[in-house]
Amino acid sequence: MKVSPAATSVFSQASLYKKSNGKLRVLDALCGCGIRSLRYLVEAKADFVLANDANDDYRRTISENLSMVNNDSGGEQRWEVTQLEANRIMADYYLKNDYFDFIDVDSFGSDSSFLRSAMNALKWDGLLYATSTDGYSSGGHRPHHSLAAYGAYVQPMPYSNEVGLRMLIGGAVREASVLGCHVTPLFSYYAYHGPVFRVLLRLVRGKLHDNSHYGFIGYCHECGNSQAFSWDDVGQISCSCSMSNVSGSLVISGPLWTGPLHNSAYVLDMLNLAKLWGWVDCESENKNNLEKLLKQMVEESDPKLPFGYIKLDEVASRAKINSPPLRTMMSTMQKEGYAASRSHIASNAIKTNCPMTECIRIAKELQQHCVAV
């Protein structure tokens, strides 16, 4: 069976939450036909799941799917089906002071209109699973829309799909700050079909002490380098390569999340649980790919790695050579003291703190070595 990495994240994290806290109440705010709600009950062993979808036509299907699980556990209800608008159902529970441990908000387009309501209905240290399919905004094609939805003015950048994840997390950071709390990402996943951007966030009491991971990112078309800018840098933003004739080469997006996309300890917990559940098996190609992906995400969590990634096609174009082998390029970078890992978002790209000029030099030297051999 092919197991979605996003499914691994949501069900394994829900299960891990129950093991740590002893109880798990889930709100599936836009549950569709209710299959994910059923999996929370069966796989994550949730004590209670509220399956909500505003479409009245889905009630029978949702109820039939959930009826596979007995709705009575020691006199307590295991699941319930409601047909209210997502913000309404979350507001109702907030006003009753009846909070959830885990809230899943999976909608088409932007989830930004649900973020604050979800946080209001979530317990402290609870988990919020947010999804966006807004690829146009992450690609910088609708900067005014991204500004309205996420509070970030996004322009086209070579790593736009990573920007989509950072835009979603940044929007959640902004909404949490309004409520006097903050969120930390545990897992971030991009899938090209859709596209789909998914992030799992933990809601923590108290505001961030600083804005070290919430700021602006810049990409210079002239030199190919990226860099982060803090709020204190606003009004003084420039690239070190800038001269008067290339002053327009630097594009800025933000504010966005600029910190790690994953918590390496949690991703390792997910991997261990996937093994326990039989979702990782070297005899199955799909399961082996899942293990590879999760290990790749652990590598992506290296604190030395900055945001973004460098596509080898861009390096080859700037160096005017054929694209170098990815593994050889990474190995050489690491030997020279740079941090480098593959990106789960783009197959022919490297996350690294190696400047573009050094990438070009390394690529040329590898090419010369191949010619000499």
PDB file of C-alpha atoms in Angstrom, residues 97-366:
ATOM      1  CA  ASN A  97     -14.460  26.639  26.739  1.00  0.00           C
ATOM      2  CA  ASP A  98     -14.411  23.153  25.238  1.00  0.00           C
ATOM      3  CA  TYR A  99     -11.044  22.784  23.530  1.00  0.00           C
ATOM      4  CA  PHE A 100      -9.502  20.198  21.231  1.00  0.00           C
ATOM      5  CA  ASP A 101      -6.080  18.558  21.364  1.00  0.00           C
ATOM      6  CA  PHE A 102      -5.769  18.319  17.590  1.00  0.00           C
ATOM      7  CA  ILE A 103      -7.487  20.362  14.861  1.00  0.00           C
ATOM      8  CA  ASP A 104      -7.266  19.446  11.180  1.00  0.00           C
ATOM      9  CA  VAL A 105      -8.124  22.198   8.687  1.00  0.00           C
ATOM     10  CA  ASP A 106      -7.835  20.934   5.123  1.00  0.00           C
ATOM     11  CA  SER A 107      -9.497  23.179   2.551  1.00  0.00           C
ATOM     12  CA  PHE A 108      -9.051  24.109  -1.076  1.00  0.00           C
ATOM     13  CA  GLY A 109      -7.142  27.353  -1.598  1.00  0.00           C
ATOM     14  CA  SER A 110      -5.959  29.244   1.461  1.00  0.00           C
ATOM     15  CA  ASP A 111      -6.475  28.152   5.060  1.00  0.00           C
ATOM     16  CA  SER A 112      -5.735  31.644   6.348  1.00  0.00           C
ATOM     17  CA  SER A 113      -9.369  32.474   7.167  1.00  0.00           C
ATOM     18  CA  PHE A 114      -9.525  29.477   9.541  1.00  0.00           C
ATOM     19  CA  LEU A 115      -6.225  29.881  11.387  1.00  0.00           C
ATOM     20  CA  ARG A 116      -7.339  32.204  14.192  1.00  0.00           C
ATOM     21  CA  SER A 117     -10.574  30.298  14.841  1.00  0.00           C
ATOM     22  CA  ALA A 118      -8.636  27.037  14.998  1.00  0.00           C
ATOM     23  CA  MET A 119      -6.119  28.445  17.478  1.00  0.00           C
ATOM     24  CA  ASN A 120      -8.945  29.751  19.671  1.00  0.00           C
ATOM     25  CA  ALA A 121     -10.458  26.268  19.850  1.00  0.00           C
ATOM     26  CA  LEU A 122      -7.124  24.514  20.510  1.00  0.00           C
ATOM     27  CA  LYS A 123      -5.605  23.593  23.873  1.00  0.00           C
ATOM     28  CA  TRP A 124      -2.195  24.925  24.840  1.00  0.00           C
ATOM     29  CA  ASP A 125       0.463  22.610  23.394  1.00  0.00           C
ATOM     30  CA  GLY A 126      -2.216  21.290  21.045  1.00  0.00           C
ATOM     31  CA  LEU A 127      -1.507  20.531  17.386  1.00  0.00           C
ATOM     32  CA  LEU A 128      -2.875  22.344  14.338  1.00  0.00           C
ATOM     33  CA  TYR A 129      -2.651  20.649  10.951  1.00  0.00           C
ATOM     34  CA  ALA A 130      -3.072  23.323   8.276  1.00  0.00           C
ATOM     35  CA  THR A 131      -3.188  22.915   4.500  1.00  0.00           C
ATOM     36  CA  SER A 132      -2.999  25.289   1.560  1.00  0.00           C
ATOM     37  CA  THR A 133      -3.276  24.710  -2.186  1.00  0.00           C
ATOM     38  CA  ASP A 134      -2.533  28.323  -3.094  1.00  0.00           C
ATOM     39  CA  GLY A 135       0.300  27.754  -5.549  1.00  0.00           C
ATOM     40  CA  TYR A 136      -0.274  31.026  -7.407  1.00  0.00           C
ATOM     41  CA  SER A 137       0.484  33.085  -4.311  1.00  0.00           C
ATOM     42  CA  SER A 138       3.563  31.059  -3.354  1.00  0.00           C
ATOM     43  CA  GLY A 139       4.884  31.545  -6.892  1.00  0.00           C
ATOM     44  CA  GLY A 140       4.648  35.310  -6.518  1.00  0.00           C
ATOM     45  CA  HIS A 141       1.902  35.626  -9.145  1.00  0.00           C
ATOM     46  CA  ARG A 142      -0.628  37.237  -6.786  1.00  0.00           C
ATOM     47  CA  PRO A 143       1.374  39.314  -4.280  1.00  0.00           C
ATOM     48  CA  HIS A 144      -1.614  41.384  -3.196  1.00  0.00           C
ATOM     49  CA  HIS A 145      -3.601  38.209  -2.525  1.00  0.00           C
ATOM     50  CA  SER A 146      -0.785  36.705  -0.433  1.00  0.00           C
ATOM     51  CA  LEU A 147      -0.586  40.008   1.448  1.00  0.00           C
ATOM     52  CA  ALA A 148      -4.303  39.918   2.228  1.00  0.00           C
ATOM     53  CA  ALA A 149      -4.360  36.209   3.110  1.00  0.00           C
ATOM     54  CA  TYR A 150      -1.061  35.706   4.933  1.00  0.00           C
ATOM     55  CA  GLY A 151       0.279  39.216   5.573  1.00  0.00           C
ATOM     56  CA  ALA A 152       3.199  38.523   3.224  1.00  0.00           C
ATOM     57  CA  TYR A 153       4.048  40.231  -0.059  1.00  0.00           C
ATOM     58  CA  VAL A 154       5.502  37.388  -2.134  1.00  0.00           C
ATOM     59  CA  GLN A 155       7.464  37.845  -5.352  1.00  0.00           C
ATOM     60  CA  PRO A 156       8.714  35.157  -7.790  1.00  0.00           C
ATOM     61  CA  MET A 157      11.742  33.240  -6.471  1.00  0.00           C
ATOM     62  CA  PRO A 158      13.551  30.079  -7.663  1.00  0.00           C
ATOM     63  CA  TYR A 159      12.372  28.134  -4.587  1.00  0.00           C
ATOM     64  CA  SER A 160       8.729  29.221  -4.704  1.00  0.00           C
ATOM     65  CA  ASN A 161       7.388  25.904  -3.401  1.00  0.00           C
ATOM     66  CA  GLU A 162       9.395  26.278  -0.203  1.00  0.00           C
ATOM     67  CA  VAL A 163       8.165  29.863  -0.020  1.00  0.00           C
ATOM     68  CA  GLY A 164       4.616  28.420  -0.020  1.00  0.00           C
ATOM     69  CA  LEU A 165       5.342  26.517   3.192  1.00  0.00           C
ATOM     70  CA  ARG A 166       7.028  29.534   4.771  1.00  0.00           C
ATOM     71  CA  MET A 167       4.146  31.775   3.750  1.00  0.00           C
ATOM     72  CA  LEU A 168       1.642  29.449   5.462  1.00  0.00           C
ATOM     73  CA  ILE A 169       3.728  29.134   8.645  1.00  0.00           C
ATOM     74  CA  GLY A 170       4.332  32.892   8.675  1.00  0.00           C
ATOM     75  CA  GLY A 171       0.591  33.534   8.446  1.00  0.00           C
ATOM     76  CA  ALA A 172       0.060  31.232  11.420  1.00  0.00           C
ATOM     77  CA  VAL A 173       2.818  33.037  13.354  1.00  0.00           C
ATOM     78  CA  ARG A 174       1.054  36.344  12.728  1.00  0.00           C
ATOM     79  CA  GLU A 175      -2.364  35.037  13.830  1.00  0.00           C
ATOM     80  CA  ALA A 176      -0.899  33.406  16.949  1.00  0.00           C
ATOM     81  CA  SER A 177       0.825  36.642  17.910  1.00  0.00           C
ATOM     82  CA  VAL A 178      -2.525  38.466  17.814  1.00  0.00           C
ATOM     83  CA  LEU A 179      -3.818  35.922  20.345  1.00  0.00           C
ATOM     84  CA  GLY A 180      -0.789  36.315  22.611  1.00  0.00           C
ATOM     85  CA  CYS A 181       0.807  32.979  21.773  1.00  0.00           C
ATOM     86  CA  HIS A 182       3.091  31.462  19.144  1.00  0.00           C
ATOM     87  CA  VAL A 183       3.399  28.376  16.981  1.00  0.00           C
ATOM     88  CA  THR A 184       6.337  26.149  16.170  1.00  0.00           C
ATOM     89  CA  PRO A 185       6.424  23.933  13.059  1.00  0.00           C
ATOM     90  CA  LEU A 186       6.927  20.213  13.687  1.00  0.00           C
ATOM     91  CA  PHE A 187       6.592  18.996  10.117  1.00  0.00           C
ATOM     92  CA  SER A 188       6.245  20.710   6.725  1.00  0.00           C
ATOM     93  CA  TYR A 189       5.483  18.910   3.498  1.00  0.00           C
ATOM     94  CA  TYR A 190       5.075  19.938  -0.127  1.00  0.00           C
ATOM     95  CA  ALA A 191       3.372  17.728  -2.741  1.00  0.00           C
ATOM     96  CA  TYR A 192       3.514  18.755  -6.394  1.00  0.00           C
ATOM     97  CA  HIS A 193       0.022  17.439  -7.207  1.00  0.00           C
ATOM     98  CA  GLY A 194      -2.295  20.290  -6.365  1.00  0.00           C
ATOM     99  CA  PRO A 195       0.109  21.758  -5.348  1.00  0.00           C
ATOM    100  CA  VAL A 196      -0.428  20.986  -1.669  1.00  0.00           C
ATOM    101  CA  PHE A 197       1.358  22.687   1.235  1.00  0.00           C
ATOM    102  CA  ARG A 198       0.894  21.037   4.644  1.00  0.00           C
ATOM    103  CA  VAL A 199       2.286  22.091   8.019  1.00  0.00           C
ATOM    104  CA  LEU A 200       1.850  20.645  11.493  1.00  0.00           C
ATOM    105  CA  LEU A 201       2.115  23.341  14.174  1.00  0.00           C
ATOM    106  CA  ARG A 202       2.241  23.257  17.960  1.00  0.00           C
ATOM    107  CA  LEU A 203       0.432  26.075  19.766  1.00  0.00           C
ATOM    108  CA  VAL A 204       2.521  27.427  22.650  1.00  0.00           C
ATOM    109  CA  ARG A 205       1.556  29.922  25.338  1.00  0.00           C
ATOM    110  CA  GLY A 206       3.340  33.294  25.212  1.00  0.00           C
ATOM    111  CA  LYS A 207       4.618  35.404  22.325  1.00  0.00           C
ATOM    112  CA  LEU A 208       7.933  34.840  20.603  1.00  0.00           C
ATOM    113  CA  HIS A 209      10.733  36.575  22.467  1.00  0.00           C
ATOM    114  CA  ASP A 210      12.130  37.915  19.207  1.00  0.00           C
ATOM    115  CA  ASN A 211      11.444  37.905  15.482  1.00  0.00           C
ATOM    116  CA  SER A 212      14.553  35.904  14.573  1.00  0.00           C
ATOM    117  CA  HIS A 213      12.525  33.453  12.453  1.00  0.00           C
ATOM    118  CA  TYR A 214       9.902  35.874  11.129  1.00  0.00           C
ATOM    119  CA  GLY A 215      11.227  38.354   8.624  1.00  0.00           C
ATOM    120  CA  PHE A 216      12.050  38.918   4.979  1.00  0.00           C
ATOM    121  CA  ILE A 217      13.929  36.872   2.401  1.00  0.00           C
ATOM    122  CA  GLY A 218      15.722  38.177  -0.641  1.00  0.00           C
ATOM    123  CA  TYR A 219      17.000  36.616  -3.848  1.00  0.00           C
ATOM    124  CA  CYS A 220      19.470  38.374  -6.122  1.00  0.00           C
ATOM    125  CA  HIS A 221      19.081  37.571  -9.821  1.00  0.00           C
ATOM    126  CA  GLU A 222      22.524  39.029 -10.482  1.00  0.00           C
ATOM    127  CA  CYS A 223      24.665  36.841  -8.190  1.00  0.00           C
ATOM    128  CA  GLY A 224      22.168  34.063  -7.376  1.00  0.00           C
ATOM    129  CA  ASN A 225      22.508  34.359  -3.599  1.00  0.00           C
ATOM    130  CA  SER A 226      19.707  34.488  -1.043  1.00  0.00           C
ATOM    131  CA  GLN A 227      19.719  36.091   2.373  1.00  0.00           C
ATOM    132  CA  ALA A 228      17.382  36.807   5.273  1.00  0.00           C
ATOM    133  CA  PHE A 229      16.578  40.307   6.478  1.00  0.00           C
ATOM    134  CA  SER A 230      15.208  41.259   9.890  1.00  0.00           C
ATOM    135  CA  TRP A 231      12.709  44.002  10.599  1.00  0.00           C
ATOM    136  CA  ASP A 232      15.613  46.219  11.649  1.00  0.00           C
ATOM    137  CA  ASP A 233      17.021  45.892   8.120  1.00  0.00           C
ATOM    138  CA  VAL A 234      13.927  47.355   6.462  1.00  0.00           C
ATOM    139  CA  GLY A 235      14.952  50.451   4.525  1.00  0.00           C
ATOM    140  CA  GLN A 236      18.566  49.281   4.289  1.00  0.00           C
ATOM    141  CA  ILE A 237      18.112  46.114   2.241  1.00  0.00           C
ATOM    142  CA  SER A 238      20.667  45.468  -0.481  1.00  0.00           C
ATOM    143  CA  CYS A 239      22.853  42.703  -1.887  1.00  0.00           C
ATOM    144  CA  SER A 240      26.623  42.788  -1.456  1.00  0.00           C
ATOM    145  CA  CYS A 241      27.004  42.460  -5.221  1.00  0.00           C
ATOM    146  CA  SER A 242      24.758  45.444  -5.897  1.00  0.00           C
ATOM    147  CA  MET A 243      25.924  48.351  -8.008  1.00  0.00           C
ATOM    148  CA  SER A 244      23.890  51.126  -9.516  1.00  0.00           C
ATOM    149  CA  ASN A 245      23.399  49.212 -12.756  1.00  0.00           C
ATOM    150  CA  VAL A 246      22.080  46.071 -10.998  1.00  0.00           C
ATOM    151  CA  SER A 247      20.083  47.704  -8.216  1.00  0.00           C
ATOM    152  CA  GLY A 248      16.901  46.075  -9.501  1.00  0.00           C
ATOM    153  CA  SER A 249      18.271  42.553  -9.278  1.00  0.00           C
ATOM    154  CA  LEU A 250      17.220  41.944  -5.642  1.00  0.00           C
ATOM    155  CA  VAL A 251      13.641  40.798  -5.011  1.00  0.00           C
ATOM    156  CA  ILE A 252      12.206  40.708  -1.492  1.00  0.00           C
ATOM    157  CA  SER A 253       9.348  38.631  -0.084  1.00  0.00           C
ATOM    158  CA  GLY A 254       7.882  38.707   3.376  1.00  0.00           C
ATOM    159  CA  PRO A 255       7.390  38.693   6.171  1.00  0.00           C
ATOM    160  CA  LEU A 256       7.663  34.909   6.160  1.00  0.00           C
ATOM    161  CA  TRP A 257       8.865  32.125   8.424  1.00  0.00           C
ATOM    162  CA  THR A 258      12.639  31.888   7.931  1.00  0.00           C
ATOM    163  CA  GLY A 259      13.416  29.207  10.536  1.00  0.00           C
ATOM    164  CA  PRO A 260      13.511  25.383  10.313  1.00  0.00           C
ATOM    165  CA  LEU A 261      10.627  23.684   8.498  1.00  0.00           C
ATOM    166  CA  HIS A 262      10.766  20.583  10.703  1.00  0.00           C
ATOM    167  CA  ASN A 263      11.568  19.547  14.250  1.00  0.00           C
ATOM    168  CA  SER A 264      14.131  16.780  13.733  1.00  0.00           C
ATOM    169  CA  ALA A 265      13.236  14.974  16.991  1.00  0.00           C
ATOM    170  CA  TYR A 266       9.575  14.799  15.992  1.00  0.00           C
ATOM    171  CA  VAL A 267      10.363  13.614  12.477  1.00  0.00           C
ATOM    172  CA  LEU A 268      12.477  10.828  14.000  1.00  0.00           C
ATOM    173  CA  ASP A 269       9.535   9.918  16.251  1.00  0.00           C
ATOM    174  CA  MET A 270       7.351   9.789  13.151  1.00  0.00           C
ATOM    175  CA  LEU A 271       9.845   7.509  11.437  1.00  0.00           C
ATOM    176  CA  ASN A 272      10.013   5.169  14.431  1.00  0.00           C
ATOM    177  CA  LEU A 273       6.224   4.998  14.633  1.00  0.00           C
ATOM    178  CA  ALA A 274       5.983   4.381  10.882  1.00  0.00           C
ATOM    179  CA  LYS A 275       8.297   1.405  11.371  1.00  0.00           C
ATOM    180  CA  LEU A 276       6.177   0.163  14.270  1.00  0.00           C
ATOM    181  CA  TRP A 277       3.030   0.409  12.158  1.00  0.00           C
ATOM    182  CA  GLY A 278       4.668  -1.405   9.246  1.00  0.00           C
ATOM    183  CA  TRP A 279       4.683   1.682   7.032  1.00  0.00           C
ATOM    184  CA  VAL A 280       8.426   1.339   6.449  1.00  0.00           C
ATOM    185  CA  ASP A 281       9.737  -1.861   4.907  1.00  0.00           C
ATOM    186  CA  CYS A 282      12.819  -2.253   2.731  1.00  0.00           C
ATOM    187  CA  GLU A 283      11.004  -4.898   0.674  1.00  0.00           C
ATOM    188  CA  SER A 284       8.455  -2.371  -0.583  1.00  0.00           C
ATOM    189  CA  GLU A 285       9.477   0.437  -2.925  1.00  0.00           C
ATOM    190  CA  ASN A 286       6.760   2.813  -1.711  1.00  0.00           C
ATOM    191  CA  LYS A 287       7.559   2.211   1.951  1.00  0.00           C
ATOM    192  CA  ASN A 288      11.268   2.503   1.292  1.00  0.00           C
ATOM    193  CA  ASN A 289      10.606   5.866  -0.391  1.00  0.00           C
ATOM    194  CA  LEU A 290       8.716   6.959   2.710  1.00  0.00           C
ATOM    195  CA  GLU A 291      11.687   6.115   4.923  1.00  0.00           C
ATOM    196  CA  LYS A 292      13.994   7.982   2.547  1.00  0.00           C
ATOM    197  CA  LEU A 293      11.738  11.041   2.640  1.00  0.00           C
ATOM    198  CA  LEU A 294      11.568  11.213   6.437  1.00  0.00           C
ATOM    199  CA  LYS A 295      15.335  10.790   6.749  1.00  0.00           C
ATOM    200  CA  GLN A 296      15.720  13.540   4.167  1.00  0.00           C
ATOM    201  CA  MET A 297      13.570  15.821   6.309  1.00  0.00           C
ATOM    202  CA  VAL A 298      15.786  15.123   9.308  1.00  0.00           C
ATOM    203  CA  GLU A 299      18.769  16.255   7.219  1.00  0.00           C
ATOM    204  CA  GLU A 300      16.831  19.362   6.135  1.00  0.00           C
ATOM    205  CA  SER A 301      16.467  20.257   9.818  1.00  0.00           C
ATOM    206  CA  ASP A 302      20.200  20.990  10.171  1.00  0.00           C
ATOM    207  CA  PRO A 303      20.306  24.441  11.858  1.00  0.00           C
ATOM    208  CA  LYS A 304      23.271  25.388   9.644  1.00  0.00           C
ATOM    209  CA  LEU A 305      21.077  25.252   6.547  1.00  0.00           C
ATOM    210  CA  PRO A 306      19.382  28.505   5.498  1.00  0.00           C
ATOM    211  CA  PHE A 307      15.990  28.820   3.835  1.00  0.00           C
ATOM    212  CA  GLY A 308      15.617  28.030   0.154  1.00  0.00           C
ATOM    213  CA  TYR A 309      17.564  25.698  -2.097  1.00  0.00           C
ATOM    214  CA  ILE A 310      19.848  25.925  -5.114  1.00  0.00           C
ATOM    215  CA  LYS A 311      18.830  24.115  -8.298  1.00  0.00           C
ATOM    216  CA  LEU A 312      21.711  22.434 -10.076  1.00  0.00           C
ATOM    217  CA  ASP A 313      20.287  23.603 -13.403  1.00  0.00           C
ATOM    218  CA  GLU A 314      20.841  27.201 -12.284  1.00  0.00           C
ATOM    219  CA  VAL A 315      24.408  26.417 -11.205  1.00  0.00           C
ATOM    220  CA  ALA A 316      25.101  24.788 -14.577  1.00  0.00           C
ATOM    221  CA  SER A 317      23.586  27.725 -16.450  1.00  0.00           C
ATOM    222  CA  ARG A 318      25.689  30.272 -14.565  1.00  0.00           C
ATOM    223  CA  ALA A 319      28.834  28.132 -14.924  1.00  0.00           C
ATOM    224  CA  LYS A 320      28.042  27.427 -18.608  1.00  0.00           C
ATOM    225  CA  ILE A 321      28.645  23.691 -18.158  1.00  0.00           C
ATOM    226  CA  ASN A 322      26.581  20.528 -17.957  1.00  0.00           C
ATOM    227  CA  SER A 323      24.744  19.980 -14.693  1.00  0.00           C
ATOM    228  CA  PRO A 324      27.019  18.170 -12.182  1.00  0.00           C
ATOM    229  CA  PRO A 325      25.875  14.971 -10.390  1.00  0.00           C
ATOM    230  CA  LEU A 326      23.928  15.927  -7.281  1.00  0.00           C
ATOM    231  CA  ARG A 327      25.607  13.445  -4.910  1.00  0.00           C
ATOM    232  CA  THR A 328      29.087  14.411  -6.092  1.00  0.00           C
ATOM    233  CA  MET A 329      28.268  18.096  -5.719  1.00  0.00           C
ATOM    234  CA  MET A 330      26.943  17.600  -2.185  1.00  0.00           C
ATOM    235  CA  SER A 331      29.906  15.445  -1.170  1.00  0.00           C
ATOM    236  CA  THR A 332      32.387  18.062  -2.383  1.00  0.00           C
ATOM    237  CA  MET A 333      30.529  20.849  -0.574  1.00  0.00           C
ATOM    238  CA  GLN A 334      30.600  18.893   2.676  1.00  0.00           C
ATOM    239  CA  LYS A 335      34.310  18.119   2.304  1.00  0.00           C
ATOM    240  CA  GLU A 336      34.940  21.843   1.999  1.00  0.00           C
ATOM    241  CA  GLY A 337      33.078  22.508   5.242  1.00  0.00           C
ATOM    242  CA  TYR A 338      29.686  23.571   3.941  1.00  0.00           C
ATOM    243  CA  ALA A 339      26.382  22.149   5.166  1.00  0.00           C
ATOM    244  CA  ALA A 340      24.390  20.476   2.402  1.00  0.00           C
ATOM    245  CA  SER A 341      21.363  18.230   2.085  1.00  0.00           C
ATOM    246  CA  ARG A 342      18.838  17.261  -0.536  1.00  0.00           C
ATOM    247  CA  SER A 343      15.503  19.071  -0.588  1.00  0.00           C
ATOM    248  CA  HIS A 344      12.303  17.034  -0.294  1.00  0.00           C
ATOM    249  CA  ILE A 345      10.620  19.757  -2.361  1.00  0.00           C
ATOM    250  CA  ALA A 346      12.790  19.692  -5.495  1.00  0.00           C
ATOM    251  CA  SER A 347      14.613  16.553  -6.644  1.00  0.00           C
ATOM    252  CA  ASN A 348      17.468  18.319  -8.474  1.00  0.00           C
ATOM    253  CA  ALA A 349      18.227  20.879  -5.772  1.00  0.00           C
ATOM    254  CA  ILE A 350      20.494  21.228  -2.743  1.00  0.00           C
ATOM    255  CA  LYS A 351      19.869  23.065   0.505  1.00  0.00           C
ATOM    256  CA  THR A 352      23.199  24.567   1.473  1.00  0.00           C
ATOM    257  CA  ASN A 353      24.976  27.511   3.057  1.00  0.00           C
ATOM    258  CA  CYS A 354      27.474  27.462   0.183  1.00  0.00           C
ATOM    259  CA  PRO A 355      27.381  30.781  -1.764  1.00  0.00           C
ATOM    260  CA  MET A 356      26.500  30.646  -5.445  1.00  0.00           C
ATOM    261  CA  THR A 357      30.021  31.736  -6.475  1.00  0.00           C
ATOM    262  CA  GLU A 358      31.472  28.747  -4.617  1.00  0.00           C
ATOM    263  CA  CYS A 359      28.845  26.438  -6.112  1.00  0.00           C
ATOM    264  CA  ILE A 360      29.907  27.584  -9.574  1.00  0.00           C
ATOM    265  CA  ARG A 361      33.595  27.047  -8.736  1.00  0.00           C
ATOM    266  CA  ILE A 362      32.962  23.542  -7.393  1.00  0.00           C
ATOM    267  CA  ALA A 363      30.842  22.626 -10.419  1.00  0.00           C
ATOM    268  CA  LYS A 364      33.549  23.818 -12.831  1.00  0.00           C
ATOM    269  CA  GLU A 365      36.254  21.901 -10.974  1.00  0.00           C
ATOM    270  CA  LEU A 366      34.139  18.735 -11.067  1.00  0.00           C
TER     271      LEU A 366
END
